[in-house]
Amino acid sequence: LDTVVINAKKPTIERKVDRLVFNIENSIIASGGDAMEVLQKTPGVRVNNDQINLIGKSNLRVLINDRLSPLSGNDLTAYLRSLNADDISKIEVITNPPAKYDAEGNSGLINIVLKNVKRDYFGGTIRSTIRQATYPSTFNGGGITFQKNKWSVFTSLNSGIGSVEVQETDNIFYPIQTWGTDSRIRYFTKFISGRAGVDYDFTKNTSIGIQYIGVTRRPDVKEKTLTDIFNSMGSLDSLLITEAASDRKAFFHSVNGHFKTALDTLGKSISIDVDYFVYDNSLERQNTTSAFLANTTLIDNSTRIFRNTSDQDIETFTTGIDIEWPITMVDIELGGKLSFIKNNSYVEAFNFMDNVFVIDTDQSNKFKYQENTQAVYASASKSIKKWDFKLGVRMEFTQTEGNSITLDQVNKNVYNKLFPTVYITFNPNDNHTLSLNYGKRINRPSYSSLNPFRWYANPYAYSEGNPFLQPSFIDNFEISHTHKNNLNTSVYLSITENGSDQISLLDSNTNIQATVRKNFLNEYTAGISQSYTFSPLSWLESYIQYDAGYLKIKSDIPNTIDEQDGFSFYTAIDNTFYFNSKKTFSGAANFWYTSPSVSGIDKVTENYAFDIGLKSSLLNKTLQINLVYTDIFRTNQYTIKSKINGLRQEFRNYYDSRRFRIYMAYKFGNKNLKNKRKQFSNEDERRRTD
C-alpha cells in the first residue's frame, strides 16, 4: 500500500463549551512577536497602556498553562513581554469561568497555553527593552530551560528601572469657592523578579514538581501639587502647595508544589497543588503643605508637615485537589480547596511639632484580618451529536474577622454561597457555532480596603478603608456566535448586587475631601461585541473589534444621584503591513476609540489613541527587534465628572501613555516543542494584595 499522509490544521478560532480558543500556532501573529502583541489581537481582549482587560470587564486575571500567575501590574506586563509568540500554542478566553476556578472576581480569565520542550532540550532567551516617556525606563531579562530524561528545569530573571509621570487635574465647585488642583506625580519602577522550577516524571503518567516565584520592588513616588482657591467672583483667593515623597519597599515569595497522575488512558486523573505565599509592603510617606496669599506671600504658621508609615504583612496557605473522572454517560470533574489567610497592617501617623515628629495616636492603628475559605465543586459535561453541555456548581464557605486593635473594633462575617455555572453549545455545521452560558460570581474586598486607617494626601484630603465592607455578587449571562472560525459575536448581560466602590465625600463647611469605600451600588450592564480578522491585500492583515454597551446603576447613598444610565462604545483596529515575502519585516498602525460613558456614579469623557510600530526578525528568527510609538498625539486622557452632596467634581488624568519603546530579544536553543499543563491553587488570595 502507498503511504497516506494526513495534514490537519486547527482553525484559528474554536468555540469550546466553556471558553473561546484562539489557536496561533499557524498564525502570522506567532511570527516574531511577544505575548502582549498576541493578546492585542485576541478576540474579546483589550490591551491599553499595557493594561489587559476583557471587553465589558476589568481587573483581568491571567493564567500560564492553566496556572494562575501571581504577578500583576508592571511585573505581569514585563513577564508577558518576555514570552515569545513562537512559544505560545493558543490563548483561551474564559469570560465566564467554570466551577473548577475560584468564584472570586468578575474579570474573566485568559489562559496562555505554552509549548513545552521535548526531551533533551536546552535553550533560552535574552531580552532588553528601552522605553522613553517623560522619563526613560529600561527592562532586561532572560530565561533558560533544560530537559533531560525525566527531569525538567527552568529559570528566569527580570529587572527594571525607570519612571513615568502622571498628571492629575481636579476641580471641586463649592458654594462660595472653587478648588483647582494640579498634581505632577512621578511613579518610579525598580524591581527584580525571578522564577525557577523543577519537574520530575516518575512514570509516563505521574509527575511531581515545585516552583518558586519571587519579586522585590521599590515603587517610590514623588508628588508636587498646586491647589488654587478661587472666590465666588472667580478671582484667586489663596493657594496651597504640597510636596510629598513616598519610600516604598515591597516583596513577595511564592512556592508551589504540584502532583498529577493519570489513572488510565481514558482521561481519569488526579492533581494536587499546595501553595505558600508571603507578602510584605512597607511604606513611609511625608508631605509638606503650605498656604499662600494670592500674591504668593506665605501665610504665617500655615506650613504643616505630616508623616505616615505603614507596614503590611500577608501570609496565605492554600491547597487544592482536582479530579477528572470520565464515565460512560458524562465527563465528571470534582475538586476542593482550602485557604487560610492572615493580613496584619500597622500604620502610624506623625505631626511635626517643635522640630520633632510626634505620633498622632488618633490616626494610628493596628489592623489584623483573617479569612478562611473552604470550597468544593463538581461539574459534568456531555456531548450529544451537535450539542455540548456542561453544568457545574461551586460551594464556598468563608469566615472573616477584622480586628482594629487601636479602635477596639472587631467585625466578623460568615457566609456560605453556591455558585452555579451552565454552558450549552450548538454546532449545526462547520461554519457556525452558537453558545449560551451563565455563571454566578463573587467580588471580595481587597485587604487594604478593609483597613479603617485614614491616609492623608494633604490637610484637606484623605482616604480610608472600611472594615464593614461586604462582598458583592454578580450574575453573568452570555450568548456567543462564531462564523467560519473568525467572526466572533457576543451578547452579554451582567447584574451586580451590593457592589462596593470608592467615593469622594465633600464637606462644604470644612472643605474636607474624604475618599471612602462603601457598599452602595447595584449595576446592570448589557452589550454586544464583535471581532474579525481579514486580509484585504497579500501584504496587509487587519483585525477589528468593537463593543457597544449600556450601563444602569442605582445608588443607596442619599447624597449621590439615585440612579444613572448611559451608552458606551469602544472600537479598535490593528493593521499589520508586511514588507517582504517571508514576512520577517513588518509595520503596524493601530487605532482605538472609547466614547463617553458611565462608570458607577461618575461620567467619563471620550478618549482615543493612535500607535505605530516596526518589527524585524533576523538571524533565522532568533533575533527580534521591535520599535513601537504609542499614543502619538497624546490623546489618551479623559475627564471624570460626578456630583456628591450637591457639589460638582471633575478629575482629569493623563498617565504618560505617549511612549517610544525599543525591544530586542535573542533566542537560542532548539525549537522542538509540545504542549503541557499544570495549575496553581492560590492566585485568588494573592491578587487581592493590590
XYZ file of C-alpha atoms in Angstrom, residues 198-663:
466
model
C 11.796 21.606 38.669
C 9.516 18.842 37.374
C 10.204 15.140 37.660
C 8.319 12.390 35.835
C 8.145 9.246 37.983
C 6.454 7.446 35.119
C 4.859 8.490 31.833
C 1.612 9.052 33.776
C 2.825 10.597 37.047
C 4.783 13.800 37.663
C 5.701 15.984 40.608
C 7.196 19.437 40.689
C 7.975 22.578 42.635
C 8.088 26.188 41.515
C 9.298 29.387 43.164
C 8.459 32.947 42.150
C 9.889 35.972 43.934
C 9.660 39.708 43.345
C 11.288 42.612 45.170
C 10.197 46.146 44.264
C 10.941 49.767 45.160
C 7.942 51.647 43.685
C 8.766 55.052 45.190
C 6.640 58.121 44.452
C 7.341 61.859 44.308
C 4.493 64.377 44.152
C 4.047 68.108 43.776
C 0.543 69.557 43.961
C -0.638 73.137 43.434
C -4.162 73.957 44.653
C -5.696 77.269 43.516
C -8.623 78.507 45.620
C -10.941 80.906 43.777
C -13.667 83.021 45.392
C -17.248 83.339 44.167
C -16.199 86.136 41.775
C -13.679 83.870 40.076
C -10.639 85.689 41.471
C -7.709 83.848 43.039
C -8.112 83.993 46.800
C -5.234 81.804 48.026
C -3.280 78.726 47.131
C -1.796 75.591 48.664
C 1.442 73.903 47.669
C 2.045 70.305 48.722
C 5.230 68.356 48.168
C 5.329 64.696 49.111
C 7.620 61.711 48.784
C 6.837 58.052 49.376
C 9.520 55.494 50.100
C 8.083 52.032 49.498
C 9.566 48.555 49.734
C 7.603 45.502 48.682
C 8.408 41.867 48.082
C 6.690 38.525 47.856
C 7.753 34.904 47.818
C 5.534 32.192 46.381
C 6.214 28.451 46.475
C 4.036 25.924 44.679
C 4.226 22.144 44.880
C 2.177 20.087 42.436
C 1.458 16.435 41.775
C -0.501 14.896 38.904
C -1.164 11.327 37.906
C -3.174 9.787 35.087
C -5.060 6.724 36.297
C -5.831 5.249 32.889
C -5.830 6.048 29.188
C -9.456 7.222 29.234
C -8.738 10.564 30.908
C -9.079 9.788 34.598
C -6.576 11.853 36.587
C -5.875 13.419 39.963
C -3.869 16.583 40.566
C -2.929 18.205 43.879
C -1.494 21.671 44.481
C -0.038 23.154 47.667
C 0.849 26.867 47.760
C 2.541 29.089 50.323
C 2.711 32.849 49.821
C 4.160 35.699 51.885
C 3.935 39.392 51.042
C 5.457 42.391 52.808
C 4.759 46.004 51.899
C 6.322 48.832 53.917
C 5.779 52.485 53.134
C 6.880 55.813 54.547
C 5.324 58.988 53.196
C 5.995 62.578 54.184
C 4.142 65.590 52.846
C 4.579 69.293 53.446
C 1.702 71.699 52.769
C 1.959 75.494 52.881
C -0.708 78.147 52.300
C -0.082 81.343 50.340
C -1.995 84.514 49.584
C -2.925 85.336 46.014
C 0.302 87.347 45.669
C 2.277 84.188 46.702
C 3.080 85.557 50.160
C 3.417 82.718 52.662
C 0.694 82.794 55.328
C 2.225 82.746 58.799
C 2.124 79.428 60.655
C 0.390 77.736 57.723
C 3.008 75.089 56.966
C 2.104 71.586 58.066
C 4.424 68.609 57.845
C 2.853 65.211 58.150
C 4.332 61.697 58.010
C 2.699 58.302 57.545
C 4.328 54.921 57.972
C 2.698 51.656 57.027
C 3.680 48.011 57.146
C 1.516 45.245 55.744
C 2.286 41.535 56.111
C 0.215 38.908 54.334
C 0.613 35.166 54.680
C -1.516 32.591 52.865
C -1.569 28.822 52.725
C -3.690 27.163 50.063
C -4.184 23.615 48.905
C -6.453 22.182 46.253
C -7.321 18.896 44.590
C -8.825 18.361 41.128
C -10.196 15.047 39.842
C -11.167 14.303 36.239
C -13.306 11.166 36.017
C -14.950 10.456 32.641
C -17.531 7.673 32.668
C -19.751 6.175 30.004
C -22.519 8.763 30.235
C -20.692 12.003 31.142
C -17.297 13.508 31.913
C -17.119 14.438 35.594
C -14.841 16.926 37.340
C -14.606 17.082 41.138
C -12.414 19.069 43.474
C -11.942 21.159 46.550
C -9.814 23.913 48.031
C -8.758 25.166 51.464
C -7.242 28.608 52.003
C -6.017 30.309 55.178
C -5.138 33.990 55.091
C -3.577 36.306 57.666
C -3.182 40.019 56.980
C -1.580 42.332 59.553
C -1.387 46.067 58.895
C 0.321 48.537 61.192
C 0.031 52.236 60.398
C 1.343 55.265 62.273
C 0.797 58.985 61.749
C 3.111 61.769 62.930
C 2.735 65.556 63.143
C 5.797 67.794 63.003
C 5.757 69.899 66.168
C 8.611 71.844 67.797
C 11.076 70.459 65.237
C 10.271 66.817 66.022
C 7.704 64.331 64.768
C 5.085 63.494 67.390
C 2.887 60.443 66.952
C -0.809 61.093 66.405
C -2.466 58.202 68.225
C -5.897 59.083 66.842
C -4.633 58.468 63.301
C -2.523 55.379 64.063
C -3.891 51.878 64.004
C -3.035 48.209 64.027
C -5.382 46.091 61.953
C -5.487 42.291 61.901
C -7.529 40.380 59.375
C -8.099 36.639 58.981
C -10.021 34.875 56.250
C -10.578 31.144 55.857
C -12.368 29.602 52.897
C -13.402 26.018 52.192
C -14.645 25.214 48.708
C -15.899 22.143 46.862
C -17.054 21.872 43.268
C -18.485 19.400 40.795
C -19.240 19.620 37.097
C -20.448 17.280 34.383
C -20.128 17.621 30.617
C -21.806 15.693 27.832
C -21.796 15.769 24.026
C -24.896 14.686 22.121
C -24.461 14.865 18.354
C -24.187 18.590 17.575
C -24.771 19.692 21.168
C -22.294 20.121 24.041
C -23.489 20.600 27.619
C -21.620 21.427 30.813
C -23.195 22.005 34.221
C -21.319 22.860 37.383
C -21.703 24.166 40.892
C -19.173 25.502 43.367
C -19.877 25.912 47.077
C -17.701 28.263 49.135
C -17.753 28.625 52.927
C -15.999 31.789 54.129
C -15.229 33.089 57.632
C -13.601 36.504 58.135
C -12.563 38.540 61.145
C -11.246 42.100 61.038
C -9.803 43.467 64.264
C -8.924 47.161 64.525
C -6.907 46.970 67.741
C -6.416 50.708 68.292
C -10.090 51.439 67.724
C -11.126 48.329 69.708
C -13.367 47.371 66.801
C -13.972 43.777 65.682
C -16.030 42.791 62.669
C -16.842 39.138 61.929
C -18.505 37.786 58.839
C -19.607 34.274 57.884
C -21.271 33.379 54.601
C -21.925 30.236 52.579
C -22.800 30.563 48.910
C -23.500 28.413 45.875
C -22.074 29.448 42.501
C -23.715 27.585 39.611
C -22.453 27.575 36.003
C -24.247 26.437 32.846
C -22.822 26.079 29.309
C -24.639 24.960 26.155
C -23.011 24.866 22.697
C -24.666 24.016 19.378
C -22.654 23.233 16.207
C -25.106 22.993 13.260
C -22.231 22.771 10.731
C -18.568 23.619 10.246
C -19.308 27.300 9.671
C -21.396 28.129 12.729
C -21.089 27.646 16.480
C -23.657 29.010 18.923
C -23.038 29.099 22.681
C -25.034 30.085 25.768
C -23.556 30.332 29.265
C -24.429 31.552 32.754
C -22.339 31.922 35.905
C -22.573 33.456 39.361
C -19.519 35.222 40.817
C -18.379 36.995 43.992
C -16.208 40.094 44.492
C -14.465 40.195 47.859
C -12.920 43.466 49.091
C -9.135 43.775 48.922
C -7.186 43.589 52.174
C -6.155 47.261 52.118
C -9.734 48.475 51.581
C -10.769 46.777 54.860
C -8.274 48.767 56.959
C -10.096 51.720 58.640
C -6.936 53.857 58.771
C -7.023 57.384 57.290
C -4.301 58.207 54.777
C -3.800 61.967 54.291
C -2.681 63.387 50.960
C -2.789 66.908 52.445
C -4.614 68.533 55.403
C -7.822 68.737 53.328
C -7.893 65.336 51.630
C -7.714 61.813 52.999
C -8.721 58.269 52.130
C -9.729 55.460 54.443
C -10.787 51.829 54.303
C -13.929 50.253 55.689
C -13.770 47.076 57.822
C -17.523 46.570 57.350
C -17.317 46.128 53.574
C -19.308 43.158 52.330
C -18.719 41.078 49.196
C -20.803 41.760 46.122
C -22.413 39.109 43.912
C -22.677 39.062 40.127
C -24.861 37.122 37.685
C -23.402 36.832 34.174
C -25.271 35.761 31.036
C -23.715 35.460 27.564
C -24.766 34.299 24.100
C -21.950 33.879 21.566
C -21.736 33.003 17.884
C -18.674 32.122 15.794
C -18.836 32.193 11.984
C -16.204 30.365 9.912
C -13.817 30.279 12.872
C -13.218 34.015 12.536
C -16.139 36.365 13.064
C -16.918 36.226 16.780
C -20.077 37.830 18.218
C -21.119 38.016 21.883
C -24.201 39.423 23.569
C -23.892 39.744 27.341
C -25.795 40.784 30.460
C -24.293 41.290 33.924
C -26.136 42.110 37.161
C -24.193 43.198 40.272
C -25.798 43.375 43.709
C -24.365 45.193 46.721
C -21.375 46.464 44.753
C -18.696 48.493 46.517
C -16.709 51.380 45.152
C -14.560 54.316 46.118
C -16.449 57.574 46.630
C -15.233 61.119 47.427
C -17.444 62.828 50.012
C -17.190 66.612 50.230
C -17.945 68.892 53.193
C -18.676 72.464 52.080
C -18.187 73.765 55.646
C -14.665 72.411 56.191
C -13.629 71.815 52.537
C -12.556 68.325 53.570
C -12.484 65.751 50.782
C -12.895 62.237 52.221
C -12.371 59.283 49.888
C -14.109 56.252 51.396
C -15.298 52.801 50.305
C -18.886 51.687 50.705
C -21.352 49.045 49.516
C -23.888 51.167 47.705
C -24.159 50.129 44.045
C -26.456 47.898 42.052
C -25.333 47.691 38.425
C -26.929 46.352 35.243
C -24.682 46.003 32.175
C -25.694 44.779 28.719
C -23.885 44.896 25.421
C -22.744 43.339 22.171
C -19.197 42.852 20.935
C -17.696 41.549 17.680
C -14.209 40.803 16.377
C -12.967 39.865 12.917
C -9.616 39.267 11.177
C -9.256 39.844 7.436
C -6.556 40.297 4.769
C -7.732 42.667 2.042
C -4.272 42.517 0.412
C -1.498 39.929 0.445
C 0.765 42.303 2.371
C -1.876 43.548 4.827
C -3.568 41.826 7.753
C -6.212 43.671 9.783
C -8.020 42.908 12.999
C -11.078 44.885 14.086
C -13.253 44.679 17.179
C -15.955 46.763 18.808
C -18.156 46.756 21.887
C -21.439 48.624 22.309
C -22.799 48.605 25.838
C -25.439 50.011 28.147
C -24.948 50.528 31.899
C -27.520 51.430 34.538
C -26.641 51.940 38.196
C -28.670 52.513 41.334
C -27.063 54.072 44.401
C -28.108 53.538 48.018
C -26.222 56.610 49.344
C -28.609 59.561 49.825
C -26.068 62.271 48.954
C -25.323 60.810 45.497
C -27.543 60.502 42.462
C -30.247 57.848 42.916
C -29.664 56.266 39.537
C -27.776 56.856 36.317
C -27.528 55.190 32.937
C -25.750 55.623 29.646
C -24.422 54.015 26.486
C -20.788 53.413 25.606
C -18.888 52.378 22.501
C -15.368 51.040 22.055
C -13.659 50.105 18.807
C -10.126 49.191 17.778
C -8.438 48.322 14.502
C -4.942 46.837 14.263
C -3.177 46.756 10.890
C -0.005 44.802 10.107
C 1.944 45.613 6.915
C 4.446 43.052 5.565
C 7.406 44.482 3.663
C 8.891 41.204 2.385
C 7.619 37.841 1.176
C 8.944 35.932 4.210
C 7.064 38.330 6.485
C 10.084 38.863 8.714
C 9.934 42.649 8.351
C 6.628 44.357 9.115
C 4.984 47.537 10.318
C 1.889 48.254 12.400
C -0.653 51.063 12.597
C -3.287 50.731 15.326
C -6.142 52.951 16.490
C -8.707 52.675 19.280
C -11.544 54.893 20.491
C -13.732 54.925 23.615
C -16.891 57.027 23.664
C -18.237 58.982 26.661
C -19.586 56.519 29.199
C -20.940 55.942 32.694
C -18.833 54.337 35.440
C -20.652 53.880 38.731
C -21.869 57.310 39.851
C -19.335 59.012 37.558
C -19.442 60.102 33.947
C -16.317 59.659 31.821
C -15.457 61.619 28.665
C -14.146 60.092 25.422
C -10.520 59.178 24.750
C -8.583 57.563 21.916
C -5.056 56.853 20.712
C -3.042 56.067 17.586
C 0.022 53.774 17.693
C 2.640 52.781 15.098
C 5.464 50.250 15.089
C 8.115 48.325 13.170
C 9.167 44.729 13.740
C 12.044 42.749 12.285
C 13.047 39.102 12.750
C 16.679 38.380 11.894
C 19.174 35.501 12.015
C 16.618 32.836 11.142
C 14.111 34.437 13.540
C 16.396 34.095 16.561
C 16.857 37.873 16.870
C 13.821 40.115 17.158
C 13.833 43.925 17.135
C 10.663 45.967 17.700
C 10.155 49.741 17.578
C 6.821 50.989 18.960
C 5.452 54.516 19.401
C 2.177 54.637 21.376
C -0.368 57.461 21.780
C 1.415 59.612 19.219
C -0.944 62.580 19.571
C -1.221 62.400 23.398
C -4.980 61.876 23.248
C -5.272 59.043 25.758
C -6.613 61.217 28.563
C -10.087 61.686 29.932
C -12.179 63.588 32.480
C -14.298 62.006 35.230
C -17.337 64.005 36.387
C -19.560 63.391 39.395
C -21.909 65.164 41.784
C -21.953 64.360 45.517
C -23.606 66.339 48.329
C -24.847 68.639 45.597
C -21.237 69.584 44.799
C -19.764 69.089 41.340
C -16.359 67.425 40.901
C -14.150 66.963 37.845
C -10.984 64.867 37.630
C -8.757 64.841 34.539
C -5.981 62.262 34.328
C -3.093 61.575 31.952
C -0.904 58.535 32.576
C 2.145 59.271 30.415
C 0.914 56.996 27.645
C 2.883 58.655 24.818
C 5.876 56.340 24.832
C 8.596 55.167 22.473
C 9.804 51.610 23.055
C 12.706 49.582 21.635
C 12.510 45.854 22.290
